[in-house]
Coordinates of C-alpha atoms and ligand atoms in Angstrom, one line a residue:
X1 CA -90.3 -206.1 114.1
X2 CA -89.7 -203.1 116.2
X3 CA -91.9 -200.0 116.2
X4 CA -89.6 -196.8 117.4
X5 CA -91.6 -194.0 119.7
X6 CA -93.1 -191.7 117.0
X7 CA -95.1 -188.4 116.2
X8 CA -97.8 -188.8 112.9
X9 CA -98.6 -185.6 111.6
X10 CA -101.9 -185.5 109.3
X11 CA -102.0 -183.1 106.8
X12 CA -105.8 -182.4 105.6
X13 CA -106.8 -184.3 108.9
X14 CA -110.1 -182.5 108.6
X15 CA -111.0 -184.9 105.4
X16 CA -112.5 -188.3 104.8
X17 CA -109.7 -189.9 104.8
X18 CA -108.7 -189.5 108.3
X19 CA -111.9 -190.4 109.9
X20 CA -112.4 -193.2 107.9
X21 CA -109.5 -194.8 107.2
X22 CA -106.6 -194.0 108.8
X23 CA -107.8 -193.0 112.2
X24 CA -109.9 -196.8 112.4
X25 CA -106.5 -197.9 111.0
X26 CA -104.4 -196.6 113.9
X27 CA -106.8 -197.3 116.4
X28 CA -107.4 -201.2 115.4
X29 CA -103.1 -201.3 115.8
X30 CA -103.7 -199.7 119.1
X31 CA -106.2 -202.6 120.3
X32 CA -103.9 -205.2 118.9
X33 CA -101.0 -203.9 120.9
X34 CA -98.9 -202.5 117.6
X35 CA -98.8 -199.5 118.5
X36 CA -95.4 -198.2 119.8
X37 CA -95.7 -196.9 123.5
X38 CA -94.9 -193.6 122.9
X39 CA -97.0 -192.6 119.9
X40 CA -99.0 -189.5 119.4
X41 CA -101.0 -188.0 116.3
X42 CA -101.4 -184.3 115.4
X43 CA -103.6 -183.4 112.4
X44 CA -103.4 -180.4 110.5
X45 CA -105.8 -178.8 108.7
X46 CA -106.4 -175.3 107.6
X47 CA -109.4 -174.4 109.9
X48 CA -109.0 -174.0 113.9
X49 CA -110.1 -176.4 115.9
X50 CA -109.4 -177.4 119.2
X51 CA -107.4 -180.9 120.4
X52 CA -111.1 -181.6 122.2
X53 CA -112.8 -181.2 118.8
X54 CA -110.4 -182.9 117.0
X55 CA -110.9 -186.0 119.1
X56 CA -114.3 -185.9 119.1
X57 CA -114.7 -185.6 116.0
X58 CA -112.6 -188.5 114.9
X59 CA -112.1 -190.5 117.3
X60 CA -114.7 -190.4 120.5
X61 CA -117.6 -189.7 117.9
X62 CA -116.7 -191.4 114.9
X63 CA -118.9 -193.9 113.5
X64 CA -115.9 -195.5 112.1
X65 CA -114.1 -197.5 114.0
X66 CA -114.7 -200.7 115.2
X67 CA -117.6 -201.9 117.2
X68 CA -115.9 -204.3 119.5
X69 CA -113.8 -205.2 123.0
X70 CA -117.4 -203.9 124.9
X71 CA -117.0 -202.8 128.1
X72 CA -113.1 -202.5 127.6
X73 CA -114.1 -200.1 124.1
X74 CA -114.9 -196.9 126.1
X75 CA -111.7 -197.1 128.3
X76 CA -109.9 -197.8 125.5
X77 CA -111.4 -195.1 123.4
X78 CA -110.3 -192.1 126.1
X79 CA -106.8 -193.6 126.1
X80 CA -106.7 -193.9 122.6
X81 CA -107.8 -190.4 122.0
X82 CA -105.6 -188.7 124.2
X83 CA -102.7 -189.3 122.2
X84 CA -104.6 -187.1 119.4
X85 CA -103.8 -183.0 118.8
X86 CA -104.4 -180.6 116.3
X87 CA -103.1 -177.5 114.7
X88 CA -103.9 -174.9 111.5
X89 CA -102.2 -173.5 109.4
X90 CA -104.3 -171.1 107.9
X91 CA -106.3 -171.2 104.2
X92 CA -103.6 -172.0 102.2
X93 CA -101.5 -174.7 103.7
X94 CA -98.8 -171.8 103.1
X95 CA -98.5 -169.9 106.5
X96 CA -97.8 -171.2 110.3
X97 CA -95.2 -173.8 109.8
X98 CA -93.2 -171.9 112.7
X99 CA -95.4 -172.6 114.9
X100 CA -96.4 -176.0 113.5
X101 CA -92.4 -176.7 114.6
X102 CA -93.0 -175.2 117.6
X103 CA -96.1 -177.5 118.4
X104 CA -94.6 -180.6 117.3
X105 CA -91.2 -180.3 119.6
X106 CA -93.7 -179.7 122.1
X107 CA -95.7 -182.8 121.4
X108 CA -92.6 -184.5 120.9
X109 CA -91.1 -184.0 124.5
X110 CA -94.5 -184.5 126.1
X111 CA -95.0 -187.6 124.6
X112 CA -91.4 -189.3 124.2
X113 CA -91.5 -189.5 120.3
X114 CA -88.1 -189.1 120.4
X115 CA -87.8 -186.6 117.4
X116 CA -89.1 -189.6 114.3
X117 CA -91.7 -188.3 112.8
X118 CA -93.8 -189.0 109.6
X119 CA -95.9 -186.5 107.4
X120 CA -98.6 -188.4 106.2
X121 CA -100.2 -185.9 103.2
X122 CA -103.6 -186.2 102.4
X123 CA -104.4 -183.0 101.0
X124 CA -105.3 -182.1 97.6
X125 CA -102.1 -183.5 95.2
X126 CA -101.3 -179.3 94.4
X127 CA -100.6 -179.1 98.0
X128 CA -97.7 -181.8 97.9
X129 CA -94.7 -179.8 97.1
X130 CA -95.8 -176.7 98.9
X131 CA -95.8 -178.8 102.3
X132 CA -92.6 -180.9 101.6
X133 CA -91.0 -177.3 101.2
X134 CA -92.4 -175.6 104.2
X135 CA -91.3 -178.9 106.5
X136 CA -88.0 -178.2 104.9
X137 CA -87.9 -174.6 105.6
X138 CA -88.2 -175.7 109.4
X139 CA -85.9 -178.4 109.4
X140 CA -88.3 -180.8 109.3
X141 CA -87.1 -183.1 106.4
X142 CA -83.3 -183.6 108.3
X143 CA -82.8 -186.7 109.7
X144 CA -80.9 -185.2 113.1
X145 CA -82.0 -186.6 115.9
X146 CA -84.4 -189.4 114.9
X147 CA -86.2 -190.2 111.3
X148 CA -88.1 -188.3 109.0
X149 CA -90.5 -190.0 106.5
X150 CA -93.4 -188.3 104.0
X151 CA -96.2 -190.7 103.0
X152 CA -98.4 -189.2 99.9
X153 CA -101.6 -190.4 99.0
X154 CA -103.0 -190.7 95.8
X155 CA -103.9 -189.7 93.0
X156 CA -99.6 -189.1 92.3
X157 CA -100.0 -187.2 89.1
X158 CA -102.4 -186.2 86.2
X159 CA -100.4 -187.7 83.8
X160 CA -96.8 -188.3 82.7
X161 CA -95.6 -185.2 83.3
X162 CA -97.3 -183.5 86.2
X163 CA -96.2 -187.2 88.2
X164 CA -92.3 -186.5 87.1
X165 CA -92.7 -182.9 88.1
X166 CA -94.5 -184.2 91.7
X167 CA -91.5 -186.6 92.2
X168 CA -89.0 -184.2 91.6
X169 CA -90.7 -181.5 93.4
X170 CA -90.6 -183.8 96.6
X171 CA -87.2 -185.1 96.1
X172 CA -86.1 -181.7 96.4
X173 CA -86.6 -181.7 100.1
X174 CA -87.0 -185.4 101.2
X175 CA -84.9 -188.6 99.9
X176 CA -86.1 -191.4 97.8
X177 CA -86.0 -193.5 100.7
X178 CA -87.9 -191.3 103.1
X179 CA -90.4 -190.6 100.6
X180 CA -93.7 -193.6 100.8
X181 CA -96.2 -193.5 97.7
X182 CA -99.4 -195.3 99.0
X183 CA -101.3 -197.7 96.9
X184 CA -104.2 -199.3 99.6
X185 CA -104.8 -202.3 96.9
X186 CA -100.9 -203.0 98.1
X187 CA -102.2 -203.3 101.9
X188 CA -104.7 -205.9 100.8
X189 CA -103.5 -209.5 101.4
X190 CA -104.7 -211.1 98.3
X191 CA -102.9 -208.5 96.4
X192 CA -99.3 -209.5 98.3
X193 CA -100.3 -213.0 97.7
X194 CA -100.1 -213.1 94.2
X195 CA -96.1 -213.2 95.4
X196 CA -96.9 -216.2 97.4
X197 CA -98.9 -218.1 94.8
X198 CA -96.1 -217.6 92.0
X199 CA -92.7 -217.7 93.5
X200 CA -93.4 -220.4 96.8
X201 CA -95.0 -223.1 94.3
X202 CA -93.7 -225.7 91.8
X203 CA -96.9 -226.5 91.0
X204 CA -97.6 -222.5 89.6
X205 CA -94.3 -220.8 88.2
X206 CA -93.2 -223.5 85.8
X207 CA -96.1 -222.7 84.2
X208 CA -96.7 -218.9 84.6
X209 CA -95.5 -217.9 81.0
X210 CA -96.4 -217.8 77.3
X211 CA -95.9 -221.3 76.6
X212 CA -98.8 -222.4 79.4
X213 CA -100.9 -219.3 79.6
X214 CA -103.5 -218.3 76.7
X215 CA -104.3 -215.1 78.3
X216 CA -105.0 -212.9 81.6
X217 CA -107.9 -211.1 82.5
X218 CA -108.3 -208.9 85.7
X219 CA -111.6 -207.4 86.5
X220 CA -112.3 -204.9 89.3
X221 CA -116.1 -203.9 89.7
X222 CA -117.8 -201.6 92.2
X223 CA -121.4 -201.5 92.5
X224 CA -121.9 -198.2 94.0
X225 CA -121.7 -195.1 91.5
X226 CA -119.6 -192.0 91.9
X227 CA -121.3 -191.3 95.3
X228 CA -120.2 -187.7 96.9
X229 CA -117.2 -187.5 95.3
X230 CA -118.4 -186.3 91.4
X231 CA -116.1 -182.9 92.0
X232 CA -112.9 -185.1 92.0
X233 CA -113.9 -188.3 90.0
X234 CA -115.3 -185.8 86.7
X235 CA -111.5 -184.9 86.6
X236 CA -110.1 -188.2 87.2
X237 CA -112.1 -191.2 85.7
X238 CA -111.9 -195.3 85.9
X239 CA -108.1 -195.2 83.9
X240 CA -106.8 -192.5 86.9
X241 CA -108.5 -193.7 89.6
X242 CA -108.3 -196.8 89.8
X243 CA -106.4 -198.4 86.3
X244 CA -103.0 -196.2 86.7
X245 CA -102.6 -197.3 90.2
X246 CA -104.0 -200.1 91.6
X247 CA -104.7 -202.5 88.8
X248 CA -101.1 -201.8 87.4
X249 CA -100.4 -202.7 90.6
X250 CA -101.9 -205.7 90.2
X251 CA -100.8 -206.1 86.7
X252 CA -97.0 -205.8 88.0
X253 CA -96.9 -208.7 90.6
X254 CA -99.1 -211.3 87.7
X255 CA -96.1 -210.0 84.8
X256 CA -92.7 -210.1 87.7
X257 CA -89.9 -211.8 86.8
X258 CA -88.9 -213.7 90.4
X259 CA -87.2 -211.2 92.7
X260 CA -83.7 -212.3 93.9
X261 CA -84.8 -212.0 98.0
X262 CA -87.9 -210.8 99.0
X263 CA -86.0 -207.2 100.4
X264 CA -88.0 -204.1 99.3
X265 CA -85.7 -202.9 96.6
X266 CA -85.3 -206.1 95.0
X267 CA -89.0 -206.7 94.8
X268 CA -89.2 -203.1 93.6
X269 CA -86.8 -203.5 91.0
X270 CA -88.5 -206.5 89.2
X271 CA -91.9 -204.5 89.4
X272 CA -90.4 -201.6 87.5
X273 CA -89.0 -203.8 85.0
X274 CA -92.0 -205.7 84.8
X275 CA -94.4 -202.1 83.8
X276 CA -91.6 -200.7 81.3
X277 CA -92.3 -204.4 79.6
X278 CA -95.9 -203.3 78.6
X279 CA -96.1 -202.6 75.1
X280 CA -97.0 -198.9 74.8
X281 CA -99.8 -198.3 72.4
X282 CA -98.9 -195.9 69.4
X283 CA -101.2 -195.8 66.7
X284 CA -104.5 -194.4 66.9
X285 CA -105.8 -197.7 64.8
X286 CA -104.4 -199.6 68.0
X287 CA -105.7 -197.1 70.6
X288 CA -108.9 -197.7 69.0
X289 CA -108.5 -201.6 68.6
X290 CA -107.3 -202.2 72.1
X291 CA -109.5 -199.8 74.3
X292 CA -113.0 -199.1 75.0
X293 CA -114.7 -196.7 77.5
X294 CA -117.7 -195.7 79.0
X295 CA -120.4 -193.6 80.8
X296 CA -123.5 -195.2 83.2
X297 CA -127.0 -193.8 82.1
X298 CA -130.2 -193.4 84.2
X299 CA -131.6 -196.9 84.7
X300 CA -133.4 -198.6 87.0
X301 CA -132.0 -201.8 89.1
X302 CA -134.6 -203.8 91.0
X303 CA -137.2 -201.2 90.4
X304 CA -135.2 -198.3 92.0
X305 CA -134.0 -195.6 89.5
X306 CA -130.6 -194.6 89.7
X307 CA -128.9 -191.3 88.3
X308 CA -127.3 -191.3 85.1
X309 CA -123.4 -190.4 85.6
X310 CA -123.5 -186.9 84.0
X311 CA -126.0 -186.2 86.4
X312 CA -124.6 -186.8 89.3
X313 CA -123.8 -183.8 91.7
X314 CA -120.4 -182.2 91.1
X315 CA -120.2 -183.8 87.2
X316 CA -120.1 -182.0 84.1
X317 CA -124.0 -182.6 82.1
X318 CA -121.7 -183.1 79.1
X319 CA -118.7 -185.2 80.8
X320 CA -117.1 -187.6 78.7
X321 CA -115.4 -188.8 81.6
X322 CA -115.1 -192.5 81.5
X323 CA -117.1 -194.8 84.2
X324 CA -115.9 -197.7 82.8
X325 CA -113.1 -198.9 81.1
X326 CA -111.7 -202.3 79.4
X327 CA -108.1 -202.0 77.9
X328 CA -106.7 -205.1 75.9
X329 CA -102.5 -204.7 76.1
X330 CA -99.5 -207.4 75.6
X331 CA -96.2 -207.0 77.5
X332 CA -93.3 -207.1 75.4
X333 CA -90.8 -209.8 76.8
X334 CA -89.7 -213.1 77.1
X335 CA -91.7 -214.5 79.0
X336 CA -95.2 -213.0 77.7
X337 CA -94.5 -212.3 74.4
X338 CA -97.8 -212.6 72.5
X339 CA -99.9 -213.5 75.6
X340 CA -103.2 -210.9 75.7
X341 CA -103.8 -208.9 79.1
X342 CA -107.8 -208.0 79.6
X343 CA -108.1 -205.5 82.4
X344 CA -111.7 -203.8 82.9
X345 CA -112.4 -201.6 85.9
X346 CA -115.9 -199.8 86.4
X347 CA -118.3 -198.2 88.6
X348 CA -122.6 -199.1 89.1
X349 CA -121.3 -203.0 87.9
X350 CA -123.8 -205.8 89.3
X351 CA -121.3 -206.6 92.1
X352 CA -118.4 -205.3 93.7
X353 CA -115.6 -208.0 93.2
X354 CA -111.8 -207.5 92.3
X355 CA -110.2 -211.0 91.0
X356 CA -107.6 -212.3 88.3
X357 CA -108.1 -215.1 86.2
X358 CA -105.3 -216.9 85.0
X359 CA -106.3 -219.1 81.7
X360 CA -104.3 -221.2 80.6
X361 CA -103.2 -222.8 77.2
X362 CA -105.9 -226.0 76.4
X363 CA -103.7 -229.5 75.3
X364 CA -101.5 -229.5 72.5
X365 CA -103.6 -232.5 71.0
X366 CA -107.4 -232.6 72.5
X367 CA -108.2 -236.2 72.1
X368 CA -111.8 -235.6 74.1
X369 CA -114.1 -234.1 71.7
X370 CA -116.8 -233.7 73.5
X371 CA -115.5 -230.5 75.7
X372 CA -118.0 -227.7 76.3
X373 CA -116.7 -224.3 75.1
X374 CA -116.8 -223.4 78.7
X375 CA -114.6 -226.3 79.6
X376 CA -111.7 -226.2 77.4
X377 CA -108.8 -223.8 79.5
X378 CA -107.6 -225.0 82.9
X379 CA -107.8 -221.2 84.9
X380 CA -106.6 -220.4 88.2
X381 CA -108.7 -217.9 89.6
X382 CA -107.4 -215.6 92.3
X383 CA -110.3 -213.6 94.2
X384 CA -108.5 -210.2 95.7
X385 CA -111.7 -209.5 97.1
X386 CA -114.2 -210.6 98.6
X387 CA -114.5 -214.0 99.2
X388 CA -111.0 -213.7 99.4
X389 CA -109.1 -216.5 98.3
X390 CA -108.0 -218.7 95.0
X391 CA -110.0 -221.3 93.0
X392 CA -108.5 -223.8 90.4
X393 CA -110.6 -225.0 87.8
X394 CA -109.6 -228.1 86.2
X395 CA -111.5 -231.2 83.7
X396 CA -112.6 -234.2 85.3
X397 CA -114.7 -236.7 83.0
X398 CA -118.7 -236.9 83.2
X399 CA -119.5 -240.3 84.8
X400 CA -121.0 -242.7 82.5
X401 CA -120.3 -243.9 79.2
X402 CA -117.9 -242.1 76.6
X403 CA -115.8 -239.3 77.7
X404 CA -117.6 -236.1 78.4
X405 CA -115.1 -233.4 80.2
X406 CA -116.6 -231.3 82.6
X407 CA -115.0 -228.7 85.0
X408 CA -114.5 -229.8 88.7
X409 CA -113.4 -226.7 91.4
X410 CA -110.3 -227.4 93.8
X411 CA -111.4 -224.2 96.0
X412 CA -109.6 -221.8 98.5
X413 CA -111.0 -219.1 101.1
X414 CA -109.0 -217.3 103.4
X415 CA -111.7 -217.3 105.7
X416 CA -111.2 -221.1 106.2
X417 CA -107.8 -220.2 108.2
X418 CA -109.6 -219.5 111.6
X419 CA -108.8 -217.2 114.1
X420 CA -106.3 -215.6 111.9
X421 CA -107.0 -211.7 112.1
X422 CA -106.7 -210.5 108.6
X423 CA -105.3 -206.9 109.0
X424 CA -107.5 -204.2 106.7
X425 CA -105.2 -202.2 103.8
X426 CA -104.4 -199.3 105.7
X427 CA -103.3 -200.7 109.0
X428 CA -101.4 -202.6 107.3
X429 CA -99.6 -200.0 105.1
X430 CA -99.2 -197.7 108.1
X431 CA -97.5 -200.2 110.3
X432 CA -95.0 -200.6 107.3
X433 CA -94.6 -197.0 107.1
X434 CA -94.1 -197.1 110.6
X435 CA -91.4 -199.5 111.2
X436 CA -89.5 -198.4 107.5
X437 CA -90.4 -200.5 105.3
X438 CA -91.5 -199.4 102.1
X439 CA -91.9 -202.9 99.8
X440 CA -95.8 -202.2 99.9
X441 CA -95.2 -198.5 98.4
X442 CA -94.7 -197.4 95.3
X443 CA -91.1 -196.1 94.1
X444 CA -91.0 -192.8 91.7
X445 CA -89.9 -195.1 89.1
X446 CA -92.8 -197.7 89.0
X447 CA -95.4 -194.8 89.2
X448 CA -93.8 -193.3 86.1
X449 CA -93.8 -196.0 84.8
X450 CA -97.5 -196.8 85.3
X451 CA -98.0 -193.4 83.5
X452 CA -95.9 -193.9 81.1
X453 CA -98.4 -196.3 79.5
X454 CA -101.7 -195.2 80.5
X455 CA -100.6 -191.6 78.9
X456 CA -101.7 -192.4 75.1
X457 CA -104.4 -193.8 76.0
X458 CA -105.9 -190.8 78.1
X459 CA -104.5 -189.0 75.0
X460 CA -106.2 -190.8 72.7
X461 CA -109.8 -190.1 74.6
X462 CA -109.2 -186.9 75.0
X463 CA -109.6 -186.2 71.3
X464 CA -113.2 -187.2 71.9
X465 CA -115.0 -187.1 69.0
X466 CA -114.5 -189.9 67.2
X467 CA -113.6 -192.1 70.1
X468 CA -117.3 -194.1 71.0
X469 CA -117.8 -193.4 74.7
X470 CA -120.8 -196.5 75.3
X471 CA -123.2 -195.9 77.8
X472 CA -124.6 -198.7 80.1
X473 CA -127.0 -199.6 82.1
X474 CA -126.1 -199.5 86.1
X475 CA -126.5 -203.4 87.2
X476 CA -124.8 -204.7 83.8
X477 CA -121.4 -205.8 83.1
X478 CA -120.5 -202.9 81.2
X479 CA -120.8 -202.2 77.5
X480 CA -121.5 -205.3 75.5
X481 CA -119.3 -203.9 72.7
X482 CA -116.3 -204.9 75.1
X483 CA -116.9 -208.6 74.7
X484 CA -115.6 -207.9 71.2
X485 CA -112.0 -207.4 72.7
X486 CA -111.5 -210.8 73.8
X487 CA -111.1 -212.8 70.8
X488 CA -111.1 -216.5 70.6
X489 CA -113.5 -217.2 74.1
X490 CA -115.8 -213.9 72.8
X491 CA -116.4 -213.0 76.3
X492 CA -115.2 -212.0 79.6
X493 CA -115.4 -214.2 82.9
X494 CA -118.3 -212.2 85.5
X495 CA -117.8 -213.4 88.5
X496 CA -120.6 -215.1 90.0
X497 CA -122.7 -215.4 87.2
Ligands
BG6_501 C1 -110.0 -195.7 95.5 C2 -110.8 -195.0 94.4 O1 -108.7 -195.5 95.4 O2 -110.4 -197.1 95.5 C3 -112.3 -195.2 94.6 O3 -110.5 -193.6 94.5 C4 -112.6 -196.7 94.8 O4 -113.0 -194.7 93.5 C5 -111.7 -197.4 95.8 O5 -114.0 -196.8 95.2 C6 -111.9 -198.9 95.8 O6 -111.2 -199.4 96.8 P1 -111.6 -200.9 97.4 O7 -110.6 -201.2 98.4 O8 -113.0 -200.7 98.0 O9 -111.6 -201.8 96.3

């Protein structure tokens, strides 16, 4: 579809996130032609800096973006980075927005945006409102002479509360509809898939309820630790950084009922529906049954020693900030009712893998005995990444005499679809931002939603000390204690082992 002419204004375009992501975002949808004519980027940050240094700095410098195209790369490079400028606004995000106005209707006329702009905010969460108000204050939010859109990037909220308050703070100043909540597992194409695999196969969706499936598990696993970021990540942990958001998410498109077209609100509306179905946990006796958390200790993985989590830079000595966590839940309606979710996310894990395994219910009446423990469930197992792609795991018998079942793989890899470029998360969100369509961003219901349930639990933690917060071992599947959750197979699937 159509791109319009348009202006991208970065707030906190002097962080991380600009450089790497959404600058070798942009300038990957500028090599692939996506890019409308007339486009142009200004960051804003709170130090001065020059359009030059800005440039170099993220684009003619930058050790991000995408070694390729050769000979064309410089050329396109100098083109590329012309479109970027940059302005301040002084230490508090609070000052300058007049001449921030100023700067962008200059931008605007040089460059044909035609007045549509979007204020992409990556700042620290606090700064949200404060921005959304000063763009207001100029004007900026009014939808005159071309469109107005706010993208926010995670994390939206603390809990409960502080998300309703950030959601009503922004809608103060900009619309539902103009207002894009980014979720980058959303951008990933495995992730929209799962809407694919259920709702555009007979062979799948007749089966995808609680009469066929025995239970879910979804694991997410990162091998690296905490890294630089030990300032943000001791107030945050595995349940806000990555369980509220992206493996609800996830969670939302496995649980959907089937959306009536696949138009943004519509898919939107079944997602909502489908994270006020989890059951909330109450009780502390089910807090305790259902969760389990915890902390990586100094080890040693292939004879190098790694730090222990509290003593990473920027974290607490006495943190009981979780590192890993494993949550057991059941989503209250008709079509899951008494079907067990197992979702586990976690840093310094043996791998880095995301995938969801779908296992499904073994035959009413089993008349081949002699089935390995391992072979029993039928499981569909979708890979979000890497390897990208599904598998199906599925009895065959065991040539020779007698029947002896063992499992046979019907496998899938996105990589096996040549020459089909597969778009990276951001480029793909922004395009959508760009063009209007918000289906891949999160509405201010769903993420309350999302918080709604993960609330107790945090709550529950917080009380500390008689909640068991098991260290592990970097290079090991987590606490072993967490095998304990899934009853009936005793264990969870690792991938790859
Ligand atoms: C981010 C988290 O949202 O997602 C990080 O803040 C995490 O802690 C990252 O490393 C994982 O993303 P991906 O796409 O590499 O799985």
């Amino acid at each position: 579809s159509k791109t319009d002419h348009q202006l991208l204004v970065i707030f906190g375009a002097s962080g991380d996130l600009t450089a790497r992501k959404l600058v070798p975002a942009l300038f990957n949808l500028y090599v692939a032609r996506q890019l409308p004519e007339n486009f142009a980027v200004l960051g804003v940050s709170r130090s001065p800096m020059s359009d030059e240094e800005f440039r170099d700095r993220v684009v003619e410098k930058s050790p991000y973006l995408e070694k390729r195209l050769d000979d064309l790369r410089e050329d396109y490079i100098k083109r590329f980075s012309s479109r970027f400028f940059y302005e301040d606004v002084g230490g508090s995000y609070e000052d300058s927005y007049g001449p921030l106005k100023e700067r962008i209707d200059r931008i605007n006329v040089q460059m044909g945006t035609r007045g549509n702009y979007i204020f992409y905010l990556s700042t620290p969460p606090v700064l949200y409102k404060t921005i959304a108000a000063k763009l207001a204050e100029q004007d900026l939010n009014k939808q005159v002479e071309g469109w107005r859109r706010l993208i926010v990037e995670k994390p939206f909220g603390y809990s409960l509360d502080s998300a309703k308050e950030l959601n009503q703070g922004l809608q103060q100043y900009f619309n539902e509809k103009q207002i894009y909540r980014i979720d980058h597992y959303l951008g990933k194409e495995t992730v929209q898939n799962l809407l694919v695999t259920r709702f555009s196969n007979s062979i799948f969706e007749p089966l995808w309820n609680r009469n066929y499936i025995h239970h879910v598990e979804i694991t997410n696993a990162e091998q690296v630790g905490v890294e630089k970021r030990g300032g943000y990540y001791d107030k945050s942990g595995a349940v806000r950084d990555m369980f509220q958001n992206h493996l609800l998410q996830i969670v939302s498109l496995v649980v959907m009922e089937p959306p009536i077209s696949n138009r943004p609100e519509d898919i939107r509306n079944e997602k909502v529906k489908a994270l006020k179905s989890l059951r909330v946990m109450k009780s502390e006796e089910e807090l305790h049954q259902n969760t389990i958390r915890g902390q990586y200790v100094a080890s040693e993985v292939d004879g190098v020693k790694v730090k222990g989590y509290r003593e990473e830079e920027g974290v607490d000595p006495i943190s009981t900030t979780e590192t890993y966590a494993a949550i057991k839940f059941y989503v209250d309606n008709w079509r899951w009712e008494g079907v067990p979710f197992y979702v586990r996310t976690a840093k310094r894990m043996p791998t880095k893998v995301t995938e969801v395994v779908i296992h499904f219910k073994t035959p009413h009446h089993q008349i081949f005995k002699d089935v390995g423990m391992d072979n029993k469930d039928n499981k569909l197992i979708i890979r979000i990444q890497p390897n990208e792609g599904m598998m199906i795991k599925f009895g065959v018998k065991v040539p020779g005499q007698g029947f002896k079942v063992e499992r046979a793989n019907l496998d899938f890899y996105y990589s096996s679809l040549a020459e089909t470029y597969v778009m990276q998360a951001y480029e793909r969100l922004l395009l959508d931002a760009m063009q209007g369509d918000a289906t891949l961003y999160a509405r201010a219901d769903e993420v309350e939603a999302a918080w709604e349930f993960v609330d107790p639990i945090l709550g529950y933690w917080k009380k500390g000390a008689n909640v068991r917060m098991y260290g592990y071992a970097a290079g090991v599947w987590g606490p072993e204690h967490a095998d304990e959750l899934i009853e009936g197979l005793g264990y969870w699937r690792n991938p790859g082992e």
